[in-house]
XYZ file of N, CA and C in Angstrom:
291
model
N 28.472 8.330 4.768
C 27.260 9.056 4.420
C 27.343 9.465 2.956
N 26.290 9.245 2.225
C 26.299 9.606 0.809
C 26.061 11.095 0.644
N 26.450 11.632 -0.503
C 26.343 13.073 -0.703
C 24.923 13.547 -0.984
N 23.939 12.638 -1.071
C 22.559 13.090 -1.216
C 21.865 13.206 0.138
N 22.625 13.021 1.194
C 22.119 13.146 2.556
C 22.477 14.531 3.068
N 21.461 15.295 3.451
C 21.692 16.648 3.943
C 21.956 16.645 5.445
N 22.791 17.577 5.852
C 23.114 17.779 7.260
C 22.615 19.159 7.648
N 21.966 19.246 8.805
C 21.534 20.536 9.330
C 22.421 20.879 10.514
N 23.136 21.984 10.410
C 23.964 22.496 11.492
C 23.215 23.646 12.151
N 22.889 23.477 13.427
C 22.167 24.506 14.177
C 23.159 25.108 15.165
N 23.688 26.261 14.825
C 24.770 26.878 15.597
C 24.707 28.393 15.448
N 24.757 29.102 16.570
C 24.668 30.558 16.519
C 26.029 31.253 16.493
N 27.089 30.555 16.835
C 28.412 31.171 16.882
C 29.082 31.045 15.510
N 29.321 32.176 14.842
C 29.911 32.135 13.492
C 31.270 31.424 13.447
N 32.065 31.561 14.509
C 33.372 30.890 14.545
C 33.210 29.377 14.588
N 32.254 28.890 15.372
C 32.010 27.452 15.442
C 31.452 26.921 14.129
N 30.625 27.716 13.457
C 30.127 27.324 12.138
C 31.308 27.178 11.185
N 32.182 28.148 11.170
C 33.338 28.125 10.276
C 34.250 26.937 10.563
N 34.510 26.656 11.828
C 35.355 25.513 12.205
C 34.726 24.206 11.731
N 33.424 24.078 11.927
C 32.719 22.858 11.518
C 32.762 22.688 10.011
N 32.456 23.740 9.283
C 32.461 23.660 7.822
C 33.866 23.364 7.294
N 34.880 23.970 7.926
C 36.262 23.714 7.516
C 36.644 22.253 7.754
N 36.206 21.690 8.885
C 36.495 20.281 9.187
C 35.831 19.360 8.159
N 34.584 19.674 7.792
C 33.909 18.871 6.773
C 34.657 18.947 5.442
N 35.080 20.146 5.092
C 35.794 20.332 3.830
C 37.132 19.585 3.855
N 37.838 19.683 4.958
C 39.142 19.022 5.095
C 39.014 17.511 4.932
N 37.912 16.961 5.400
C 37.715 15.511 5.339
C 36.828 15.092 4.156
N 36.667 16.018 3.217
C 35.977 15.762 1.953
C 34.537 15.270 2.133
N 33.849 15.833 3.101
C 32.426 15.534 3.267
C 31.685 16.256 2.151
N 31.035 15.498 1.301
C 30.396 16.073 0.115
C 28.917 16.364 0.328
N 28.415 16.101 1.508
C 26.998 16.319 1.788
C 26.660 17.798 1.770
N 25.399 18.088 1.421
C 24.922 19.465 1.538
C 24.756 19.764 3.022
N 25.217 20.934 3.414
C 25.123 21.340 4.814
C 24.340 22.639 4.880
N 23.247 22.614 5.616
C 22.432 23.807 5.825
C 22.742 24.327 7.218
N 22.931 25.630 7.330
C 23.238 26.254 8.612
C 22.096 27.177 8.996
N 21.606 27.009 10.219
C 20.639 27.944 10.788
C 21.218 28.447 12.101
N 20.810 29.656 12.502
C 21.495 30.354 13.596
C 20.768 30.362 14.934
N 19.527 29.876 14.990
C 18.813 29.842 16.273
C 17.773 28.727 16.250
N 17.244 28.414 17.414
C 16.287 27.326 17.523
C 14.996 27.574 16.784
N 14.545 28.801 16.768
C 13.313 29.134 16.048
C 13.462 28.850 14.562
N 14.565 29.312 13.985
C 14.813 29.084 12.563
C 14.959 27.584 12.276
N 15.600 26.847 13.177
C 15.770 25.404 13.000
C 14.421 24.704 12.908
N 13.518 25.024 13.833
C 12.201 24.390 13.834
C 11.388 24.782 12.600
N 11.490 26.040 12.192
C 10.800 26.476 10.976
C 11.326 25.715 9.761
N 12.630 25.526 9.695
C 13.234 24.813 8.572
C 12.809 23.341 8.581
N 12.901 22.706 9.733
C 12.570 21.282 9.831
C 11.100 20.983 9.575
N 10.218 21.893 9.982
C 8.788 21.646 9.864
C 8.105 22.493 8.783
N 8.911 23.146 7.943
C 8.409 23.935 6.802
C 7.352 24.961 7.218
N 7.680 25.764 8.218
C 6.786 26.813 8.685
C 7.507 28.159 8.627
N 6.768 29.227 8.928
C 7.375 30.560 8.986
C 8.095 30.914 7.704
N 9.325 31.345 7.827
C 10.098 31.789 6.656
C 10.404 30.649 5.681
N 10.207 29.395 6.123
C 10.458 28.233 5.265
C 9.167 27.558 4.803
N 8.049 28.253 4.921
C 6.761 27.661 4.579
C 6.668 27.285 3.099
N 7.199 28.130 2.228
C 7.084 27.872 0.793
C 8.192 26.973 0.272
N 9.357 27.043 0.875
C 10.474 26.198 0.444
C 11.408 25.972 1.623
N 11.598 24.714 1.969
C 12.509 24.390 3.060
C 13.682 23.575 2.545
N 14.907 24.036 2.813
C 16.078 23.244 2.427
C 16.292 22.045 3.345
N 15.435 21.875 4.332
C 15.608 20.815 5.331
C 14.784 19.564 5.051
N 14.175 19.471 3.896
C 13.315 18.324 3.609
C 14.073 17.003 3.537
N 15.352 17.043 3.185
C 16.157 15.820 3.067
C 17.190 15.680 4.169
N 17.014 16.396 5.262
C 17.979 16.324 6.361
C 17.958 14.927 6.968
N 19.140 14.335 7.094
C 19.268 12.996 7.675
C 20.212 12.979 8.874
N 20.754 14.154 9.220
C 21.605 14.291 10.395
C 21.512 15.730 10.875
N 21.361 15.898 12.184
C 21.301 17.233 12.778
C 22.458 17.374 13.754
N 23.214 18.459 13.603
C 24.247 18.842 14.568
C 23.680 20.025 15.332
N 23.489 19.852 16.625
C 22.707 20.796 17.424
C 23.496 21.373 18.582
N 23.654 22.685 18.580
C 24.210 23.394 19.734
C 23.099 23.525 20.772
N 23.407 23.318 22.031
C 22.377 23.415 23.072
C 22.057 24.849 23.460
N 23.052 25.721 23.406
C 22.845 27.111 23.832
C 22.561 27.970 22.613
N 21.276 28.137 22.345
C 20.835 28.890 21.165
C 19.936 30.042 21.580
N 19.923 31.115 20.788
C 18.958 32.185 21.051
C 17.544 31.784 20.611
N 16.575 32.503 21.114
C 15.144 32.367 20.818
C 14.568 31.087 21.396
N 14.893 29.933 20.844
C 14.465 28.638 21.386
C 15.737 27.832 21.619
N 15.942 27.362 22.857
C 17.201 26.677 23.157
C 17.253 25.283 22.535
N 18.453 24.724 22.511
C 18.685 23.442 21.881
C 17.920 22.294 22.509
N 17.724 22.329 23.820
C 16.959 21.263 24.469
C 15.514 21.234 23.983
N 14.933 22.398 23.769
C 13.572 22.475 23.233
C 13.527 21.951 21.798
N 14.528 22.310 20.993
C 14.599 21.810 19.619
C 14.708 20.283 19.635
N 15.566 19.754 20.499
C 15.734 18.312 20.624
C 14.424 17.636 21.010
N 13.758 18.177 22.014
C 12.506 17.594 22.493
C 11.438 17.601 21.398
N 11.335 18.711 20.678
C 10.313 18.811 19.628
C 10.621 17.897 18.453
N 11.892 17.758 18.113
C 12.264 16.859 17.018
C 11.982 15.406 17.377
N 12.306 15.017 18.587
C 12.136 13.621 18.988
C 10.682 13.264 19.296
N 9.831 14.265 19.476
C 8.420 13.976 19.754
C 7.541 14.061 18.504
N 8.112 14.404 17.366
C 7.338 14.521 16.133
C 7.679 13.360 15.195
N 6.667 12.670 14.690
C 6.937 11.521 13.817
C 7.700 11.862 12.540
N 7.654 13.104 12.094
C 8.370 13.487 10.871
C 9.873 13.584 11.087
N 10.300 13.813 12.326
C 11.722 14.060 12.582
C 12.338 13.151 13.644
N 11.540 12.334 14.304
C 12.071 11.553 15.431
C 13.126 10.532 15.008
N 13.140 10.141 13.759
C 14.108 9.164 13.271
C 15.471 9.789 12.896
N 15.544 11.103 12.826
C 16.775 11.773 12.408
C 17.764 11.762 13.571
N 18.966 11.225 13.354
C 19.993 11.264 14.418
C 20.365 12.715 14.717
N 20.529 12.999 16.010
C 20.916 14.346 16.445
C 22.180 14.229 17.273
N 23.199 14.958 16.870
C 24.450 15.031 17.619
C 24.453 16.362 18.335
N 24.536 16.300 19.672
C 24.496 17.524 20.477
C 25.908 18.072 20.628
N 26.059 19.357 20.332
C 27.340 20.058 20.457
C 27.246 21.041 21.621
N 28.272 21.067 22.438
C 28.284 22.052 23.534
C 29.607 22.774 23.568
């Protein structure tokens, strides 16, 4: 993966976020990684709504790492909405449990 490809990590557990980021760093992953903490924030980021209406760091996301157990909107709903929208259906999603 080239370093101009953004990764979106959707994870509510701070320890799991830290482990993931440390693993990327250890293996010299140079991609930009955006972290959001719940399903609502993930959808707002991906679709440039709500708090991300004026500027979304998710415009170049080419890989999503998705925890299924999320607050507000669960991971299955995020997955379903991403795969049913033409703007995001092509983005590979890796489900983390």
